């Protein structure tokens, strides 16, 4: 049961959190998580255990409550998510939570609310939640999951007990992804995922580790003036995931900047160090830095696929101008 409900790197932490919560129940937990390390899974395991009819350390998975939970239809469990990616959680949604908590629990026990990601609540929404955080009522557990708790209102944060959820260690991530069938691509997937195992799994599923070689060859060819930026941008667009693309580009630029300063430790992609070395001498540091800033600046537009072809062309053209030799083309 443990394996099904929690990721391997979460089990001992979960036990600590559960014991602390059993001894001194808090009505609101702020769970600080890192992207790709499966925080949502742990929050849901806590919710399920709180609602389970059996008194076990981990939800039994068999009782009526667990069955409803797993089916996503438990009447005493409410999840608050943004309506769409990047959208805020608005005050109407929080009013739903308040209404939900004013009713009796259908199972006569706990009511649990999961807000994910909590930092997505806008100010009105967060303010509407304050009173509930102060007086949640009996047998109520609010779980606020957040990758950026500093973006939450301080008044919300201070009313929650904060826990920092564990990340998978490099070894755990490697072992786990290998077991998921990562094979020879495991290491590269984790490099691209900045060591986050679930992100690595998603990249593997989308064939990104293999595609990385093509993308890297494109970058080198652009830099050496051997490929046309417009054509390259069209290929990049056809891959359909400009955010991942821009993230990998950012990792390479960060690596190149480090190599230019003679720092070859802690690279995102250590397997490319020989390429970095031969490239970095012919790259102007200011242009590399300007490109990195542009990458950060266009992320939101890339996420919304606004003027995608144009943006990718701009990036490809920028790479073609990294060179010390070429002037502005
Ligand atoms: Zn159960």
Coordinates of C-alpha atoms and ligand atoms in Angstrom, one line a residue:
X1 CA 0.0 0.0 0.0
X2 CA 2.8 2.3 0.9
X3 CA 4.3 2.2 -2.6
X4 CA 1.0 3.0 -4.2
X5 CA 0.3 6.1 -2.0
X6 CA 3.7 7.7 -1.6
X7 CA 6.9 8.0 -3.6
X8 CA 9.8 6.1 -2.0
X9 CA 11.6 9.3 -1.0
X10 CA 8.5 10.4 1.1
X11 CA 7.9 7.5 3.3
X12 CA 10.0 8.3 6.4
X13 CA 9.0 12.0 6.2
X14 CA 5.3 11.0 6.0
X15 CA 5.6 8.9 9.1
X16 CA 7.2 11.8 11.0
X17 CA 4.5 14.3 9.8
X18 CA 1.7 11.9 10.6
X19 CA 2.9 11.2 14.1
X20 CA 3.4 14.9 14.8
X21 CA -0.1 15.5 13.5
X22 CA -1.6 12.7 15.5
X23 CA -0.1 13.9 18.7
X24 CA -0.9 17.5 18.2
X25 CA -3.4 18.0 15.4
X26 CA -3.1 21.2 13.5
X27 CA -6.1 22.4 11.5
X28 CA -4.0 23.9 8.7
X29 CA -0.8 22.6 7.2
X30 CA 1.3 24.5 4.7
X31 CA 3.2 22.0 2.7
X32 CA 6.1 23.5 0.9
X33 CA 7.1 21.4 -2.1
X34 CA 9.4 21.4 -5.0
X35 CA 8.2 20.9 -8.6
X36 CA 8.6 17.4 -9.9
X37 CA 9.1 15.8 -6.5
X38 CA 5.5 14.7 -6.0
X39 CA 4.3 16.9 -3.2
X40 CA 0.7 16.5 -4.3
X41 CA 0.9 12.8 -3.8
X42 CA 2.0 13.2 -0.2
X43 CA -0.8 15.8 0.5
X44 CA -3.3 13.4 -0.9
X45 CA -2.0 10.5 1.1
X46 CA -2.4 12.7 4.3
X47 CA -5.9 13.6 3.3
X48 CA -6.9 10.0 2.5
X49 CA -5.4 8.8 5.8
X50 CA -7.3 11.4 7.8
X51 CA -10.6 10.3 6.2
X52 CA -9.9 6.5 6.3
X53 CA -12.3 4.5 8.5
X54 CA -9.4 2.3 9.7
X55 CA -7.0 3.6 12.3
X56 CA -3.8 2.9 10.4
X57 CA -0.6 4.9 9.7
X58 CA -1.4 5.0 6.0
X59 CA -4.9 4.9 4.5
X60 CA -6.1 1.3 4.2
X61 CA -7.2 1.7 0.6
X62 CA -10.2 -0.7 1.1
X63 CA -12.8 0.9 3.3
X64 CA -15.7 2.8 1.9
X65 CA -14.0 6.1 2.5
X66 CA -10.8 5.1 0.8
X67 CA -12.7 3.7 -2.2
X68 CA -14.6 7.0 -2.6
X69 CA -11.4 9.0 -2.2
X70 CA -9.6 7.0 -4.8
X71 CA -12.6 7.4 -7.1
X72 CA -12.4 11.1 -6.6
X73 CA -15.9 11.3 -5.2
X74 CA -15.4 11.5 -1.4
X75 CA -18.1 13.9 -0.1
X76 CA -15.9 15.1 2.8
X77 CA -12.9 16.0 0.7
X78 CA -12.6 19.1 -1.4
X79 CA -9.8 20.1 -3.8
X80 CA -9.3 23.6 -4.8
X81 CA -7.4 24.0 -8.0
X82 CA -7.1 26.9 -10.5
X83 CA -9.6 26.5 -13.3
X84 CA -6.8 26.5 -15.9
X85 CA -3.0 26.5 -15.8
X86 CA -1.5 29.9 -14.7
X87 CA -5.0 31.2 -13.7
X88 CA -5.5 32.5 -10.2
X89 CA -7.7 30.8 -7.6
X90 CA -10.5 33.4 -7.0
X91 CA -12.7 34.4 -4.1
X92 CA -15.7 32.5 -5.4
X93 CA -13.8 29.2 -5.2
X94 CA -12.8 30.0 -1.6
X95 CA -16.4 30.7 -0.7
X96 CA -17.1 27.2 -1.9
X97 CA -14.6 26.0 0.7
X98 CA -16.3 28.0 3.4
X99 CA -19.7 26.6 2.5
X100 CA -18.3 23.1 2.4
X101 CA -16.9 23.5 5.9
X102 CA -20.2 24.8 7.3
X103 CA -21.9 21.6 6.5
X104 CA -21.6 18.4 8.5
X105 CA -19.3 15.7 7.4
X106 CA -21.3 13.1 5.5
X107 CA -19.2 10.3 7.2
X108 CA -19.5 12.0 10.6
X109 CA -15.7 12.4 10.8
X110 CA -13.2 14.8 9.3
X111 CA -13.5 17.2 6.4
X112 CA -10.4 17.8 4.4
X113 CA -9.6 20.6 1.9
X114 CA -6.6 20.6 -0.4
X115 CA -5.6 23.9 -2.0
X116 CA -3.1 23.4 -4.8
X117 CA -1.1 25.5 -5.5
X118 CA -2.0 27.7 -2.5
X119 CA 0.1 30.7 -3.8
X120 CA -2.3 30.9 -6.7
X121 CA -5.0 32.4 -4.5
X122 CA -5.4 36.0 -5.3
X123 CA -5.6 38.6 -2.5
X124 CA -9.4 38.5 -2.2
X125 CA -9.4 34.8 -2.1
X126 CA -6.6 34.6 0.5
X127 CA -8.5 37.1 2.6
X128 CA -11.7 35.2 2.3
X129 CA -9.8 32.1 3.7
X130 CA -8.4 33.9 6.7
X131 CA -11.5 33.6 8.9
X132 CA -11.7 29.9 8.1
X133 CA -8.1 29.5 9.1
X134 CA -8.8 31.1 12.4
X135 CA -11.9 29.2 13.2
X136 CA -12.1 26.2 11.0
X137 CA -14.5 24.2 13.2
X138 CA -14.1 20.7 14.6
X139 CA -12.3 17.9 12.7
X140 CA -11.3 20.1 9.8
X141 CA -7.9 19.8 8.1
X142 CA -6.8 22.3 5.5
X143 CA -3.8 21.4 3.4
X144 CA -2.1 24.2 1.5
X145 CA 0.4 22.9 -1.0
X146 CA 2.8 25.5 -2.3
X147 CA 6.0 25.7 -4.3
X148 CA 6.4 29.4 -3.4
X149 CA 5.0 30.0 0.1
X150 CA 6.7 33.4 0.1
X151 CA 4.0 34.4 -2.4
X152 CA 1.3 33.7 0.1
X153 CA -0.1 36.4 2.3
X154 CA 1.9 36.5 5.5
X155 CA -1.4 36.4 7.5
X156 CA -2.2 33.1 5.8
X157 CA 1.2 31.7 6.3
X158 CA 1.2 32.5 10.0
X159 CA -2.0 30.6 10.6
X160 CA -0.6 27.4 9.2
X161 CA 1.9 24.9 10.5
X162 CA 4.6 24.8 7.8
X163 CA 6.3 21.6 6.7
X164 CA 9.0 21.4 4.0
X165 CA 8.4 18.2 2.0
X166 CA 11.4 16.1 1.1
X167 CA 13.0 16.1 -2.3
X168 CA 14.3 12.9 -3.8
X169 CA 18.1 12.6 -3.4
X170 CA 20.1 12.2 -6.6
X171 CA 20.5 8.6 -5.9
X172 CA 16.8 8.0 -5.1
X173 CA 15.8 9.8 -8.3
X174 CA 18.2 7.8 -10.4
X175 CA 17.1 4.5 -8.9
X176 CA 13.4 5.3 -9.2
X177 CA 13.5 6.6 -12.8
X178 CA 15.6 3.6 -13.8
X179 CA 13.0 1.3 -12.3
X180 CA 10.3 3.2 -14.4
X181 CA 12.1 2.1 -17.6
X182 CA 14.4 5.1 -18.0
X183 CA 17.2 2.9 -19.3
X184 CA 20.1 4.6 -20.9
X185 CA 18.3 8.0 -20.9
X186 CA 17.8 8.1 -17.1
X187 CA 20.8 10.4 -16.4
X188 CA 20.0 12.8 -19.2
X189 CA 16.4 13.0 -18.3
X190 CA 17.3 13.9 -14.7
X191 CA 19.8 16.5 -15.9
X192 CA 17.1 18.1 -17.9
X193 CA 14.7 17.8 -15.0
X194 CA 17.1 19.5 -12.6
X195 CA 17.0 16.3 -10.6
X196 CA 13.2 16.2 -10.1
X197 CA 12.2 12.6 -10.7
X198 CA 8.6 13.1 -11.8
X199 CA 9.6 15.8 -14.2
X200 CA 12.3 13.4 -15.5
X201 CA 9.6 10.8 -16.1
X202 CA 7.5 13.3 -18.0
X203 CA 10.4 14.3 -20.1
X204 CA 11.2 10.6 -20.9
X205 CA 7.6 10.0 -21.9
X206 CA 7.8 12.9 -24.3
X207 CA 11.2 11.7 -25.7
X208 CA 13.0 14.8 -24.7
X209 CA 16.3 13.2 -23.6
X210 CA 16.7 11.8 -27.2
X211 CA 15.6 15.2 -28.7
X212 CA 18.2 17.0 -26.6
X213 CA 20.9 15.8 -29.0
X214 CA 19.0 17.3 -32.0
X215 CA 18.5 20.6 -30.1
X216 CA 22.1 20.7 -29.1
X217 CA 23.3 20.1 -32.7
X218 CA 20.9 23.0 -33.7
X219 CA 22.4 25.3 -31.2
X220 CA 26.0 24.5 -32.3
X221 CA 25.0 24.9 -36.0
X222 CA 23.3 28.2 -35.4
X223 CA 26.3 29.5 -33.4
X224 CA 28.7 28.4 -36.3
X225 CA 26.4 30.0 -38.9
X226 CA 25.7 26.6 -40.5
X227 CA 21.9 26.7 -40.2
X228 CA 19.1 29.0 -41.0
X229 CA 17.4 30.4 -37.9
X230 CA 13.9 30.5 -39.5
X231 CA 14.0 26.8 -40.4
X232 CA 15.4 25.8 -37.0
X233 CA 12.6 27.8 -35.3
X234 CA 10.0 26.0 -37.4
X235 CA 11.4 22.6 -36.2
X236 CA 11.4 23.8 -32.6
X237 CA 7.8 24.9 -32.9
X238 CA 6.8 21.5 -34.3
X239 CA 7.9 19.9 -31.1
X240 CA 5.0 21.6 -29.3
X241 CA 6.7 22.2 -25.9
X242 CA 8.4 25.6 -26.0
X243 CA 8.7 25.8 -22.2
X244 CA 10.8 22.7 -22.0
X245 CA 12.8 23.9 -25.0
X246 CA 13.5 27.3 -23.4
X247 CA 14.3 25.6 -20.1
X248 CA 17.0 23.4 -21.7
X249 CA 18.4 26.4 -23.5
X250 CA 18.6 28.3 -20.2
X251 CA 20.5 25.3 -18.7
X252 CA 23.0 25.4 -21.5
X253 CA 23.5 29.1 -21.3
X254 CA 24.0 28.9 -17.5
X255 CA 26.6 26.1 -18.2
X256 CA 28.3 28.2 -20.9
X257 CA 28.5 31.2 -18.6
X258 CA 30.0 29.0 -15.9
X259 CA 32.6 27.6 -18.3
X260 CA 33.5 31.1 -19.5
X261 CA 34.4 31.9 -15.9
X262 CA 36.4 28.7 -15.7
X263 CA 33.9 26.9 -13.4
X264 CA 33.4 23.4 -14.7
X265 CA 31.8 22.0 -11.5
X266 CA 28.1 21.7 -10.9
X267 CA 27.1 21.9 -14.6
X268 CA 23.5 21.0 -15.6
X269 CA 24.9 18.9 -18.4
X270 CA 28.4 17.7 -17.4
X271 CA 28.5 15.3 -20.4
X272 CA 28.7 18.3 -22.7
X273 CA 31.7 19.9 -21.0
X274 CA 34.1 19.3 -24.0
X275 CA 31.6 21.0 -26.4
X276 CA 31.2 23.9 -23.9
X277 CA 34.9 24.4 -23.7
X278 CA 35.4 24.6 -27.4
X279 CA 32.4 26.8 -27.9
X280 CA 32.8 29.3 -25.0
X281 CA 36.0 30.9 -26.4
X282 CA 34.1 32.1 -29.5
X283 CA 31.1 33.4 -27.6
X284 CA 30.7 37.0 -26.4
X285 CA 29.8 36.9 -22.7
X286 CA 27.5 40.0 -22.9
X287 CA 25.5 38.4 -25.7
X288 CA 25.1 35.2 -23.8
X289 CA 23.9 37.1 -20.8
X290 CA 21.5 39.1 -22.8
X291 CA 20.1 35.9 -24.3
X292 CA 19.6 34.4 -20.9
X293 CA 17.7 37.5 -19.8
X294 CA 15.5 37.2 -22.9
X295 CA 14.8 33.6 -22.2
X296 CA 13.5 34.5 -18.7
X297 CA 11.5 37.5 -20.2
X298 CA 9.7 35.5 -22.9
X299 CA 8.7 32.5 -20.7
X300 CA 5.2 33.8 -20.1
X301 CA 4.6 34.4 -23.8
X302 CA 6.0 31.0 -24.6
X303 CA 3.7 29.4 -22.1
X304 CA 0.7 31.0 -23.7
X305 CA 2.1 30.1 -27.2
X306 CA 1.7 33.8 -28.2
X307 CA 3.5 34.6 -31.5
X308 CA 5.4 31.4 -31.0
X309 CA 7.1 31.1 -34.3
X310 CA 8.3 34.7 -34.0
X311 CA 9.7 34.2 -30.5
X312 CA 11.5 31.1 -31.4
X313 CA 13.0 32.8 -34.5
X314 CA 14.2 35.6 -32.3
X315 CA 15.9 33.1 -29.9
X316 CA 17.5 31.2 -32.8
X317 CA 18.7 34.4 -34.4
X318 CA 20.1 35.4 -31.0
X319 CA 22.1 32.2 -30.8
X320 CA 23.5 32.9 -34.3
X321 CA 24.8 36.2 -32.8
X322 CA 26.6 34.7 -29.9
X323 CA 29.8 34.5 -31.9
X324 CA 32.7 36.9 -31.4
X325 CA 33.3 37.0 -35.1
X326 CA 30.0 37.8 -36.5
X327 CA 28.7 41.4 -36.2
X328 CA 24.9 41.9 -36.0
X329 CA 23.5 40.0 -38.9
Ligands
LIG1 ZN1 -9.5 3.2 4.5

